[in-house]
Short mmCIF file of C-alpha atoms in Angstrom, two decimals:
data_model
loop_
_atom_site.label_atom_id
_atom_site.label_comp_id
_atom_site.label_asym_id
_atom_site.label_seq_id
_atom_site.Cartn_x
_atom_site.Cartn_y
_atom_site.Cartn_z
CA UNK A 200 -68.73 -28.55 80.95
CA UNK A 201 -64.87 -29.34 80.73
CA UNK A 202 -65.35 -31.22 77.67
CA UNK A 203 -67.03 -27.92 76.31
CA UNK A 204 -64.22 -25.85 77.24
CA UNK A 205 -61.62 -28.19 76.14
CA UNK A 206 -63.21 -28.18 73.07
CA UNK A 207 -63.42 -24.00 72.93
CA UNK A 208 -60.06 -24.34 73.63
CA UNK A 209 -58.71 -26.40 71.06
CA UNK A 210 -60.89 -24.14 68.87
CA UNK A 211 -59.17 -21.12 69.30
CA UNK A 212 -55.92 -22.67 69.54
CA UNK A 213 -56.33 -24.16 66.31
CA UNK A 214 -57.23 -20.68 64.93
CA UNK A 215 -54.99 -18.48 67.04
CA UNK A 216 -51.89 -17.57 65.38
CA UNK A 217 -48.87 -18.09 66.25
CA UNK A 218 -46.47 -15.78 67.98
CA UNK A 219 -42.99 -15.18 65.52
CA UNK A 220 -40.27 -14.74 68.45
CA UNK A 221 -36.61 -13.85 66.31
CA UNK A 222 -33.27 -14.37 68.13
CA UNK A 223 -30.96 -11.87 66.20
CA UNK A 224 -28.13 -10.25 66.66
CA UNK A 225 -25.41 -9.26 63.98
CA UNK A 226 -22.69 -9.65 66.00
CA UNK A 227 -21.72 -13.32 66.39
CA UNK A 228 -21.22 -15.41 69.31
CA UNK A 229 -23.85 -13.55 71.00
CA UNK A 230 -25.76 -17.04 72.28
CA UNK A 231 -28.49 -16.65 69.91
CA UNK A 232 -28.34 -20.50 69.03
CA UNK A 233 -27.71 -21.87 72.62
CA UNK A 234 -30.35 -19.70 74.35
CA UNK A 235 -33.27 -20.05 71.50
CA UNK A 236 -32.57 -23.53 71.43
CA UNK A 237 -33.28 -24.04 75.47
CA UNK A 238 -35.39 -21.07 75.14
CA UNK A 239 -37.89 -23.11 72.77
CA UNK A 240 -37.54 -26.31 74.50
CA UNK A 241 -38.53 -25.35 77.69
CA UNK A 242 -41.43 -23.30 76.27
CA UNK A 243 -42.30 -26.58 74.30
CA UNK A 244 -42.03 -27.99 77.65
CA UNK A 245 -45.03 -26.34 79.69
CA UNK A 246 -47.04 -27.38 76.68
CA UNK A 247 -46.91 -24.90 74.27
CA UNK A 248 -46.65 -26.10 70.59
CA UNK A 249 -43.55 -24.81 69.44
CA UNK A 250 -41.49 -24.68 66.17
CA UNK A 251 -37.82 -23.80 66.02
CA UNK A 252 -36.16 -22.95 62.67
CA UNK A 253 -32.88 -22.57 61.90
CA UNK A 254 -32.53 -20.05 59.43
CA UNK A 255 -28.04 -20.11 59.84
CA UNK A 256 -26.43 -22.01 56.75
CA UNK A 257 -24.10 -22.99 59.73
CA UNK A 258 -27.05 -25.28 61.37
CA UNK A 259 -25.98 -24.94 64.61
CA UNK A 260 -29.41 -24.78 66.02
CA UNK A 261 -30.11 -28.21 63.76
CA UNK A 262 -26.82 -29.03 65.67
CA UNK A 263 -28.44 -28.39 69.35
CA UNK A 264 -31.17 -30.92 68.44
CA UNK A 265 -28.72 -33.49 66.91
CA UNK A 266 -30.35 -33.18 63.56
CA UNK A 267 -27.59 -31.67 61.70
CA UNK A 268 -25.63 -35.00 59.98
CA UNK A 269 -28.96 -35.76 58.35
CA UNK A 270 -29.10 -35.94 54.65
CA UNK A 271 -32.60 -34.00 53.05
CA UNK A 272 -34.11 -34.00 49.65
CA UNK A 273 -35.88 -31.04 50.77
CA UNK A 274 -34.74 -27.82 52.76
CA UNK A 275 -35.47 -23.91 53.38
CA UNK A 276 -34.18 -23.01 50.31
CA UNK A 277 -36.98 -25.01 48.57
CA UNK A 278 -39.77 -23.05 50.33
CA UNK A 279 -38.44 -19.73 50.23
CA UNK A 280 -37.67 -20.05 46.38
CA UNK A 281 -39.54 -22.73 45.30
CA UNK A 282 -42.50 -21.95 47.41
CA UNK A 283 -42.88 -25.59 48.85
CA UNK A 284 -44.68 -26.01 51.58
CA UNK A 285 -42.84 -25.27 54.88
CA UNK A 286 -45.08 -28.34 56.50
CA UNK A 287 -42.78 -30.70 54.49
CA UNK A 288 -39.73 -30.02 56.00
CA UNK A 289 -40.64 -29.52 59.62
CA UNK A 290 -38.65 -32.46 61.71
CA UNK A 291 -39.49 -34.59 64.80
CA UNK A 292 -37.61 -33.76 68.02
CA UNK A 293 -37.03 -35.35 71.38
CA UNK A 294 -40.63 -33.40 73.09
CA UNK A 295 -43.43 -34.53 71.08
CA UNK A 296 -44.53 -29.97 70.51
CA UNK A 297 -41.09 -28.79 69.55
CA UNK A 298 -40.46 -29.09 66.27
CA UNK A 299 -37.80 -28.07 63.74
CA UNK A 300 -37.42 -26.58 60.69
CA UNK A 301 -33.42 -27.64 60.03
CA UNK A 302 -31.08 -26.20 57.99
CA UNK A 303 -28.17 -26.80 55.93
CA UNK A 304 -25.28 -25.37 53.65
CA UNK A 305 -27.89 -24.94 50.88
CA UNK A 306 -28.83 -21.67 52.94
CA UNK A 307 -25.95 -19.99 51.74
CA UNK A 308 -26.97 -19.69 48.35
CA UNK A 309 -30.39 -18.21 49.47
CA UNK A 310 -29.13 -14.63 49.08
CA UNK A 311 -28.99 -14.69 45.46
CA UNK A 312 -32.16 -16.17 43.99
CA UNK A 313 -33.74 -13.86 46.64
CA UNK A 314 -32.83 -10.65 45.20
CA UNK A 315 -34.03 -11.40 41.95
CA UNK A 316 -37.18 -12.22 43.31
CA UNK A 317 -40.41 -9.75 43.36
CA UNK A 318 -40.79 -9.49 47.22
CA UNK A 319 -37.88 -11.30 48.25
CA UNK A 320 -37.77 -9.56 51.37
CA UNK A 321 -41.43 -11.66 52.43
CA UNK A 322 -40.98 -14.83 51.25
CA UNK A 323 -40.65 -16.48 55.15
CA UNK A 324 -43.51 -14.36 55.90
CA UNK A 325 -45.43 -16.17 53.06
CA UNK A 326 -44.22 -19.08 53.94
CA UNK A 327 -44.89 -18.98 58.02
CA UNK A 328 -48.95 -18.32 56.93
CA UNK A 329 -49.15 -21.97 55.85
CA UNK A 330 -48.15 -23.26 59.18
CA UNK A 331 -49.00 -20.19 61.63
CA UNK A 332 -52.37 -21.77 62.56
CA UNK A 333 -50.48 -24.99 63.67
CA UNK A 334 -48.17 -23.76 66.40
CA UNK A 335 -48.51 -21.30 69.72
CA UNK A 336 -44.85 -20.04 69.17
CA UNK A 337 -42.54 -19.89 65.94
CA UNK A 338 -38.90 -19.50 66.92
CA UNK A 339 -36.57 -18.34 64.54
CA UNK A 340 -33.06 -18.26 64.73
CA UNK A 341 -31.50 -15.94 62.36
CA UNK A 342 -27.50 -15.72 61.35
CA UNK A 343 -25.37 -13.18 62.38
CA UNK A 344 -25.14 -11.10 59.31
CA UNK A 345 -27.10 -8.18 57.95
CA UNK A 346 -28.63 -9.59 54.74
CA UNK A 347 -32.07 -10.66 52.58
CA UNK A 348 -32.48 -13.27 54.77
CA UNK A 349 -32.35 -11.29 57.91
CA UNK A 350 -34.65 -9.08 56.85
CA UNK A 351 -37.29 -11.53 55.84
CA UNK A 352 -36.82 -12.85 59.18
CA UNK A 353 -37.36 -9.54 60.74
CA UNK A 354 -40.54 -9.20 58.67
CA UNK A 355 -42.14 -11.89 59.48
CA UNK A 356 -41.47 -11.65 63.29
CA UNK A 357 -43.66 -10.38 65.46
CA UNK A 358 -41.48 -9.76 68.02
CA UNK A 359 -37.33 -9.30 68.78
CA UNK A 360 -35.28 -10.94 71.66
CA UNK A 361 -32.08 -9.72 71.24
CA UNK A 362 -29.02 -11.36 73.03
CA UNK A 363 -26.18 -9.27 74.35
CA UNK A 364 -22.46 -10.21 75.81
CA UNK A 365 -22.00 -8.15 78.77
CA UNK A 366 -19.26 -5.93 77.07
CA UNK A 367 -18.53 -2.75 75.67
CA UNK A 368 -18.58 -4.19 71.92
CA UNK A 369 -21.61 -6.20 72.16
CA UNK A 370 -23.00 -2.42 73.55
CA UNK A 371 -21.43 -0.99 70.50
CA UNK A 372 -22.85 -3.68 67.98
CA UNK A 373 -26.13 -3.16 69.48
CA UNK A 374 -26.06 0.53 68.00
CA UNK A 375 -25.69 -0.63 64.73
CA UNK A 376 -28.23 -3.68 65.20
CA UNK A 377 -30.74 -0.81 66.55
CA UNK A 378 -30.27 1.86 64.05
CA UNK A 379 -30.71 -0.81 61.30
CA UNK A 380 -34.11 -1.73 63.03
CA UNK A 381 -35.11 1.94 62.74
CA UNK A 382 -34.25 2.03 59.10
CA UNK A 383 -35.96 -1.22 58.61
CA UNK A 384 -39.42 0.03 60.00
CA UNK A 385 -38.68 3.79 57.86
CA UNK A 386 -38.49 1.79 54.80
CA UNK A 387 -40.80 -0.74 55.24
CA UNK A 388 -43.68 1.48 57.06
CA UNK A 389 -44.36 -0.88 60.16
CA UNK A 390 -43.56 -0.89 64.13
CA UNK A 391 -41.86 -3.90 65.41
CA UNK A 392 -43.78 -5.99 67.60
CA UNK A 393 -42.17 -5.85 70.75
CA UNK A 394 -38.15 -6.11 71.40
CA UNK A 395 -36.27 -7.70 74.44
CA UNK A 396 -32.81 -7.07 75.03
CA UNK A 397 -31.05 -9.34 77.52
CA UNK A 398 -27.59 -9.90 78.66
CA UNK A 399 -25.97 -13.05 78.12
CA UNK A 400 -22.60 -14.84 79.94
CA UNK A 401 -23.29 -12.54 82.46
CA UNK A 402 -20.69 -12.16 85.17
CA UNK A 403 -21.96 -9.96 88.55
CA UNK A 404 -17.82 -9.66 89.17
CA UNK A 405 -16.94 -8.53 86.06
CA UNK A 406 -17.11 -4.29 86.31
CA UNK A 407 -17.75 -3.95 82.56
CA UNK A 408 -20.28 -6.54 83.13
CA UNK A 409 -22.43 -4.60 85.66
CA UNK A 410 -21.61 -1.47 83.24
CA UNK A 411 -22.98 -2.42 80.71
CA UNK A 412 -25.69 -3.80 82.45
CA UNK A 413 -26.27 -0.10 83.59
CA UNK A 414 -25.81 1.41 80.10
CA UNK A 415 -28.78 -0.79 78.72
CA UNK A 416 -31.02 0.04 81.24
CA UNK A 417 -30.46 3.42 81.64
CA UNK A 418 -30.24 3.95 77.68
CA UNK A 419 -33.06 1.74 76.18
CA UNK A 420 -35.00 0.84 79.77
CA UNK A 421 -38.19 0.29 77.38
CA UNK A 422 -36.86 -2.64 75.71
CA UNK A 423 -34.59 -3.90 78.71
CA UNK A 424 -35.10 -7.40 80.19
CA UNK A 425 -34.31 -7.77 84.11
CA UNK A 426 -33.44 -11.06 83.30
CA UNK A 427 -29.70 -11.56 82.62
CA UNK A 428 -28.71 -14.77 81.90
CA UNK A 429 -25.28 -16.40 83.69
CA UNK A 430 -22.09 -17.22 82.48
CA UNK A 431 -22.50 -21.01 82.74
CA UNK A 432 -20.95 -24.17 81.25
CA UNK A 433 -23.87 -25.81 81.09
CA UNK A 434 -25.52 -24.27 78.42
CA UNK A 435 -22.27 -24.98 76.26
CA UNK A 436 -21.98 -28.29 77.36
CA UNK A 437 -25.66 -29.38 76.24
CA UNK A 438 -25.06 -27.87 72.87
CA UNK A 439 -22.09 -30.10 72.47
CA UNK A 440 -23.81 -33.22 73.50
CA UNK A 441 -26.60 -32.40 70.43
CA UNK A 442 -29.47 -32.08 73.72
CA UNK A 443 -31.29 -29.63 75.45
CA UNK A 444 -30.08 -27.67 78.35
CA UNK A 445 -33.14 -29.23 80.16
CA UNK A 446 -32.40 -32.51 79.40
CA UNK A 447 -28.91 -32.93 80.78
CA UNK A 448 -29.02 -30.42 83.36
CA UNK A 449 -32.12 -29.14 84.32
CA UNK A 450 -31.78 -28.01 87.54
CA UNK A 451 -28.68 -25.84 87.00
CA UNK A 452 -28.61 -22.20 87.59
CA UNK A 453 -28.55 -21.52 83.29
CA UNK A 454 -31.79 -23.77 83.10
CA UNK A 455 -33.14 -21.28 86.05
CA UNK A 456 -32.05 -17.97 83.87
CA UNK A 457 -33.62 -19.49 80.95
CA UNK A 458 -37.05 -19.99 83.02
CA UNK A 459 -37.28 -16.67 84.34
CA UNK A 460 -36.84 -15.25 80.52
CA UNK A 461 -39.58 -17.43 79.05
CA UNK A 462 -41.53 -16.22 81.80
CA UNK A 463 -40.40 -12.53 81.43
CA UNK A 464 -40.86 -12.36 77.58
CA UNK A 465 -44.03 -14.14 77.57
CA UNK A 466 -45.65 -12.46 80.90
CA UNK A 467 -46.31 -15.66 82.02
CA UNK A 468 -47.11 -15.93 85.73
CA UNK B 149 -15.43 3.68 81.16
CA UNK B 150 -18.85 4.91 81.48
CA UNK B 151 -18.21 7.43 78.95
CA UNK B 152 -17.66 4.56 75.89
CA UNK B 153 -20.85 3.39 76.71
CA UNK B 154 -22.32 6.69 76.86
CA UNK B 155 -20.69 7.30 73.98
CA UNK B 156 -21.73 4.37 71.45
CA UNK B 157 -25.54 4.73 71.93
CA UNK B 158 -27.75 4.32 69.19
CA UNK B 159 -28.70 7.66 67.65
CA UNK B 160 -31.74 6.00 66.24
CA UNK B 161 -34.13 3.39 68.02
CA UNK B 162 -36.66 1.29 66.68
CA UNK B 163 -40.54 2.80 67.77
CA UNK B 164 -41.93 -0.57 67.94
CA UNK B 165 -45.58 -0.99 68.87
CA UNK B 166 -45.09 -0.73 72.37
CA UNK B 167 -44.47 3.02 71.64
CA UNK B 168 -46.59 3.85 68.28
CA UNK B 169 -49.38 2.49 67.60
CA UNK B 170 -49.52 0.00 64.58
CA UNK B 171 -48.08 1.02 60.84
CA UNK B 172 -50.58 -0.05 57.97
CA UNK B 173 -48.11 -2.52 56.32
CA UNK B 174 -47.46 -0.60 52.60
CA UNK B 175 -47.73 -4.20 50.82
CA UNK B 176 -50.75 -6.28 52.90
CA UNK B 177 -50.73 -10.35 52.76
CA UNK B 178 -53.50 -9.98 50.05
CA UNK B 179 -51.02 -7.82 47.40
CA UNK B 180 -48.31 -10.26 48.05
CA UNK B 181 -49.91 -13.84 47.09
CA UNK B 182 -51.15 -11.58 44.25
CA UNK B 183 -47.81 -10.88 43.05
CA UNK B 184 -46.17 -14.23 43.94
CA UNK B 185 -49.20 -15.71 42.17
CA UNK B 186 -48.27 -13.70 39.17
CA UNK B 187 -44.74 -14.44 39.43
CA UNK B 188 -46.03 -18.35 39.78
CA UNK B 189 -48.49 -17.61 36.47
CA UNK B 190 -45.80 -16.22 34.66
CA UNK B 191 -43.03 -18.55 35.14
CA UNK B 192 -45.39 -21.30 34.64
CA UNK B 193 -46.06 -19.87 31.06
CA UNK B 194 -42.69 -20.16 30.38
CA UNK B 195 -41.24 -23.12 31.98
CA UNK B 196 -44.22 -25.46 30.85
CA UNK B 197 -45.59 -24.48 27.36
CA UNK B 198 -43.49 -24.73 23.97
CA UNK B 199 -41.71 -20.65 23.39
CA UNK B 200 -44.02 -20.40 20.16
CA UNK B 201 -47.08 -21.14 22.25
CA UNK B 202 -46.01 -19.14 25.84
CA UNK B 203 -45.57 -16.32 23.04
CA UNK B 204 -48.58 -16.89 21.17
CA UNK B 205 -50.26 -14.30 22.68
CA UNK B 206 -47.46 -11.63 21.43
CA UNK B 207 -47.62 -12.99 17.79
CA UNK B 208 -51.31 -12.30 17.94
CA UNK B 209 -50.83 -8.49 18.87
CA UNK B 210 -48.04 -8.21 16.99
CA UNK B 211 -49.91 -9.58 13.70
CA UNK B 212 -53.07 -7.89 14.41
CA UNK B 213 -51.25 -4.40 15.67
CA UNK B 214 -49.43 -4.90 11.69
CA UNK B 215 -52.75 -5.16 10.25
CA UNK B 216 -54.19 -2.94 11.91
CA UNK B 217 -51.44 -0.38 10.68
CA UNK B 218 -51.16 -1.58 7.44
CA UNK B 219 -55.22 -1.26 6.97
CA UNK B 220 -54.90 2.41 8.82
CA UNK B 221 -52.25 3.14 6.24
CA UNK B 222 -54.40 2.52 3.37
CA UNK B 223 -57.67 3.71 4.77
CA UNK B 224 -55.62 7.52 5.20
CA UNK B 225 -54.55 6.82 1.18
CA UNK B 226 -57.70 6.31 0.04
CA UNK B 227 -58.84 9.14 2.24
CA UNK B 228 -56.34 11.85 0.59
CA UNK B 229 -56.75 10.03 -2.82
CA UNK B 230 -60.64 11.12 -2.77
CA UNK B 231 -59.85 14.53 -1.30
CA UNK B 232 -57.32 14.65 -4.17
CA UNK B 233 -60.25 13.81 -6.71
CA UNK B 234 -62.51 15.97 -5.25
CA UNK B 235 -60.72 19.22 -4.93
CA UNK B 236 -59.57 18.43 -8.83
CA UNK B 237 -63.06 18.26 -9.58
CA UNK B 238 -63.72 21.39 -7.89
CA UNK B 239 -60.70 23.08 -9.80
CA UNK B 240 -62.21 22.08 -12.85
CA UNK B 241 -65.45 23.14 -12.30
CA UNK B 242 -63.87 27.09 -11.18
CA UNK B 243 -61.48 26.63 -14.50
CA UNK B 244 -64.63 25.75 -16.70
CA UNK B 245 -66.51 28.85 -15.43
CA UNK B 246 -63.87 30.94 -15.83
CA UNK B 247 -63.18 30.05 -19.62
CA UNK B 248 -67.72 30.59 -20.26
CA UNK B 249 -66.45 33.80 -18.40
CA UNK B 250 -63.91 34.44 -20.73
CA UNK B 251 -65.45 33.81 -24.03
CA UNK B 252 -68.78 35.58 -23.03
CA UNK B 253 -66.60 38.60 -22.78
CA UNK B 254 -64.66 38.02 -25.96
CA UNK B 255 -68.01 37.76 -26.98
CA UNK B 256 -69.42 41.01 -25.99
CA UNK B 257 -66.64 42.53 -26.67
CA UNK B 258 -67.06 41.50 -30.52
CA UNK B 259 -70.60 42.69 -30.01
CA UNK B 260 -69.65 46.28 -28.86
CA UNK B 261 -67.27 46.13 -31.67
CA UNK B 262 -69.67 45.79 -34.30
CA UNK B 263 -72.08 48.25 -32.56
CA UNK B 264 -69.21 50.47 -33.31
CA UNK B 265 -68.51 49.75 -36.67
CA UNK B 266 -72.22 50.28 -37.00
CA UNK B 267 -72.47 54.00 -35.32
CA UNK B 268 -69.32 54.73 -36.98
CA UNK B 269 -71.44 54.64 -40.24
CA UNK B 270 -74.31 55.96 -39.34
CA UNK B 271 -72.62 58.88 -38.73
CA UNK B 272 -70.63 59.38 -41.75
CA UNK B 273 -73.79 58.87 -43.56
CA UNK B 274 -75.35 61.79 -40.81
CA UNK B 275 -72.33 63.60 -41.94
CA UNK B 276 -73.27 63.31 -45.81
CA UNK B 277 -76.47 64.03 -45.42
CA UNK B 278 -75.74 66.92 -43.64
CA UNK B 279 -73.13 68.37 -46.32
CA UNK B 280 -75.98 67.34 -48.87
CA UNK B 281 -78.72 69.50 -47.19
CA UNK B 282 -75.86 72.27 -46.25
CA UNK B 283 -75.49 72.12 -50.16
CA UNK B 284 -79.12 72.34 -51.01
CA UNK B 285 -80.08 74.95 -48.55
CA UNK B 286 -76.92 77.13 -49.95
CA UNK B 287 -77.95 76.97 -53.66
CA UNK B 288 -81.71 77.54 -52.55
CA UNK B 289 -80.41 80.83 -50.93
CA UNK B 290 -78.56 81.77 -53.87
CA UNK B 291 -81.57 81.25 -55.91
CA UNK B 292 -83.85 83.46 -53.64
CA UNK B 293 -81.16 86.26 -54.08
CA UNK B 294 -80.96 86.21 -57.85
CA UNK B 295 -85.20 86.55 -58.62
CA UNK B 296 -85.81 90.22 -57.07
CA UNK B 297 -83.05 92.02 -59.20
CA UNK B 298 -85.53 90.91 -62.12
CA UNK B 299 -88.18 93.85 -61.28
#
C-alpha cells in the first residue's frame, strides 16, 4: 500500500510543475541575494527539490554557495540566446535537492542580443519548460535594475516575494517597483501569480521601522507578509563565509525569520 | 512622518490572481516555440548552407516572376497585335463597301444621265412632229377655204 503511494507520489511529482518564486526588487541592497539564498536552502532542506538561479551578472547568489571563482564553458547567456539546454548548466551544491543555476559577468551582455531577439522578453520562460518537470520550486534571483532581463524573469514567475528595508525609501522604491508591475501585466495581458512583500533588517526600535511597517500593511494589506525578517549579523556573516545561513548558524533568530517565511509564503503548516 | 509614507504610495498596483481571475496569456507556450522555431529555421538557413543556395529559393521566384512577366508582356502584344489586324480587316471590309457604294451610284447616275439625253430627244422629235402636223393641218385648212368660192 505505501509502496503504491510512494509510487503515486513520485508520479505526480515527476509531472507536477514547478513553482517559479522571483526575489526582485529594483532598489539594491534590499537582501534579495542573502534571503533567497537561505530562503531556498532551507526549503531544499525539508525535502523539496529546489533550484536557485542567479540571474545578477554580479553572482552574488553563485557567491552565497561558494560557486562563484569557478571557470564555465557554458553559462545563462548560452541558454537564453543560444537556446542550450538549461539542464547543462545546473551545478551541484552542499544539500543533495538544491541546485544552482550560476552566473557570471557574461550576464551583462545579455541585454543586447535580447532585444534583437523575436520574444526576447520569454526566453527564461522557454527555457524553465525544459527543466520545470524536474524541480518542486525554481528560485530566481533577479538584479536590481529594471531591464529585458527582469522582465523575462517576471514572466516566467509564477509568483513575487518582494524584499523591503524598513525605511521610507525602500517604501518609496516600492511605488515605482509596483506601478511597473501594473504596467507589466497592462502590456503583457496576464495577472501575477501571487506577490509577498516582507520587511527586511527589521528593527522593532527603530520608529521609521515600525512606520513603515504600518504603511505596508495598511496600504497594500493584500500582498503584506506578517513575517518581518530581523536585522541580524548572521545572515551577512554566512554570505561571507560562501555557506548557508543554516549551515553556520542554524539556530539563530535570522534562521527562525527565514522559517516562518518559507512557511508563510508556501502555507505550509 | 506618516504623511511621506502616505504620501509615496503607489497610484497603481498590480491585480494579480489573487484579485482577478486569470488573463489568457496574448502569446501561449505553443505560438512561442513556433516563432523561436522559425527564428531557429531561419538562422539555420543562413548560418549553415552556402548564400547562393540559402537564397536559392529567391532566385527561383525571382527568375520565374521575370518569366512570367516577360511571357505576360508578349502574350498582351500579340493580343493587341491581332485586335490591330482584325479591326484593319474590318476597316477594309466598311472601305470596300463603301467604294461598290460609290461606283454603283456613279453608275446610276450615268444611267439617269443617258435616260435624259434620251427623253431630251424624244421630245424634240415630239416637238417636230408636232410643228409638222401644226403645218399640215394649217395648209389643209387653207385648202378647205379656197374650193367653195369656185361655185
Amino acid at each position: 500500500m505505501y509502496i503504491v503511494k510512494d509510487i503515486c507520489r513520485a508520479i505526480r511529482t515527476k509531472t507536477k510543475k514547478a513553482t517559479v518564486q522571483l526575489f526582485l526588487n529594483y532598489k539594491g541592497g534590499t537582501g534579495k541575494t542573502s534571503i533567497s539564498s537561505a530562503y531556498g536552502y532551507y526549503l531544499a532542506k525539508i525535502g523539496k527539490r529546489v533550484l536557485m538561479i542567479d540571474l545578477d551578472a554580479q553572482a552574488h547568489l553563485t557567491a552565497c554557495f561558494n560557486q562563484e571563482s569557478i571557470r564555465r564553458n557554458k553559462s545563462l547567456y548560452g541558454v537564453v540566446v543560444s537556446g542550450e539546454r538549461l539542464s547543462d548548466i545546473v551545478v551541484d551544491t552542499s544539500l543533495e535537492r538544491l541546485k544552482l543555476v550560476p552566473s557570471s559577468i557574461s550576464l551583462s551582455a545579455l541585454e543586447l542580443p535580447l532585444y534583437r531577439m523575436p520574444i526576447g522578453e520569454f526566453r527564461l520562460r522557454q527555457a524553465l519548460r525544459n527543466v520545470d518537470k524536474d524541480y518542486d520550486y525554481i528560485i530566481i534571483d533577479a538584479a536590481p535594475s529594471i531591464g529585458l532581463l527582469s522582465l523575462n524573469a517576471i514572466l516566467a514567475c509564477d509568483e513575487l516575494l518582494v524584499p523591503l528595508l524598513a525605511d521610507f525609501l525602500s517604501f518609496h522604491g516600492l511605488k515605482i517597483l509596483l506601478e511597473t508591475l501594473a504596467s507589466i501585466e497592462k502590456e503583457f495581458q496576464f495577472y501575477l501569480g501571487k506577490m509577498h512583500i516582507f520587511l527586511n533588517r527589521y528593527n522593532s526600535a527603530y520608529p521609521v521601522c515600525r512606520e513603515c511597517q504600518e504603511a505596508i500593511h495598511k496600504f497594500y494589506p493584500q500582498y503584506s507578509l506578517k513575517t518581518v525578517i530581523n536585522e541580524a549579523y548572521e545572515i551577512m556573516d554566512a554570505s561571507s563565509m560562501g555557506k548557508s545561513l543554516f549551515e553556520v548558524h542554524p539556530d539563530s533568530k535570522a534562521a527562525e525569520d527565514i522559517k516562518d517565511l518559507v512557511y508563510e509564503v508556501n502555507g505550509f503548516k | 512622518m506618516r504623511k511621506k509614507f502616505e504620501s509615496n504610495v503607489a497610484q497603481e498596483i498590480p491585480k494579480t490572481k489573487l484579485n482577478e481571475p486569470e488573463l489568457p496569456w496574448k502569446i501561449t507556450d505553443e505560438d512561442l516555440e513556433q516563432i523561436v522555431s522559425k527564428d531557429e529555421g531561419y538562422e539555420a538557413l543562413t548560418k549553415d548552407t552556402s548564400p547562393l543556395k540559402a537564397r536559392a529559393i529567391f532566385l527561383i521566384a525571382l527568375v520565374s516572376a521575370v518569366f512570367l512577366f516577360i511571357v505576360n508582356l508578349a502574350a498582351d502584344f500579340m493580343t493587341a497585335n491581332e485586335n490591330m489586324r482584325t479591326e484593319m480587316i474590318k476597316r477594309s471590309l466598311d472601305t470596300n463597301t463603301l467604294q461598290y457604294n460609290l461606283q454603283k451610284a456613279v453608275a446610276e447616275k450615268a444611267q439617269a444621265g443617258e435616260r435624259a439625253t434620251q427623253l431630251e430627244k424624244k421630245v424634240e422629235d415630239l416637238n417636230a412632229q408636232k410643228a409638222l402636223f401644226t403645218d399640215v393641218i394649217e395648209s389643209l385648212t387653207k385648202k378647205g377655204e379656197d374650193v367653195p368660192s369656185e361655185d
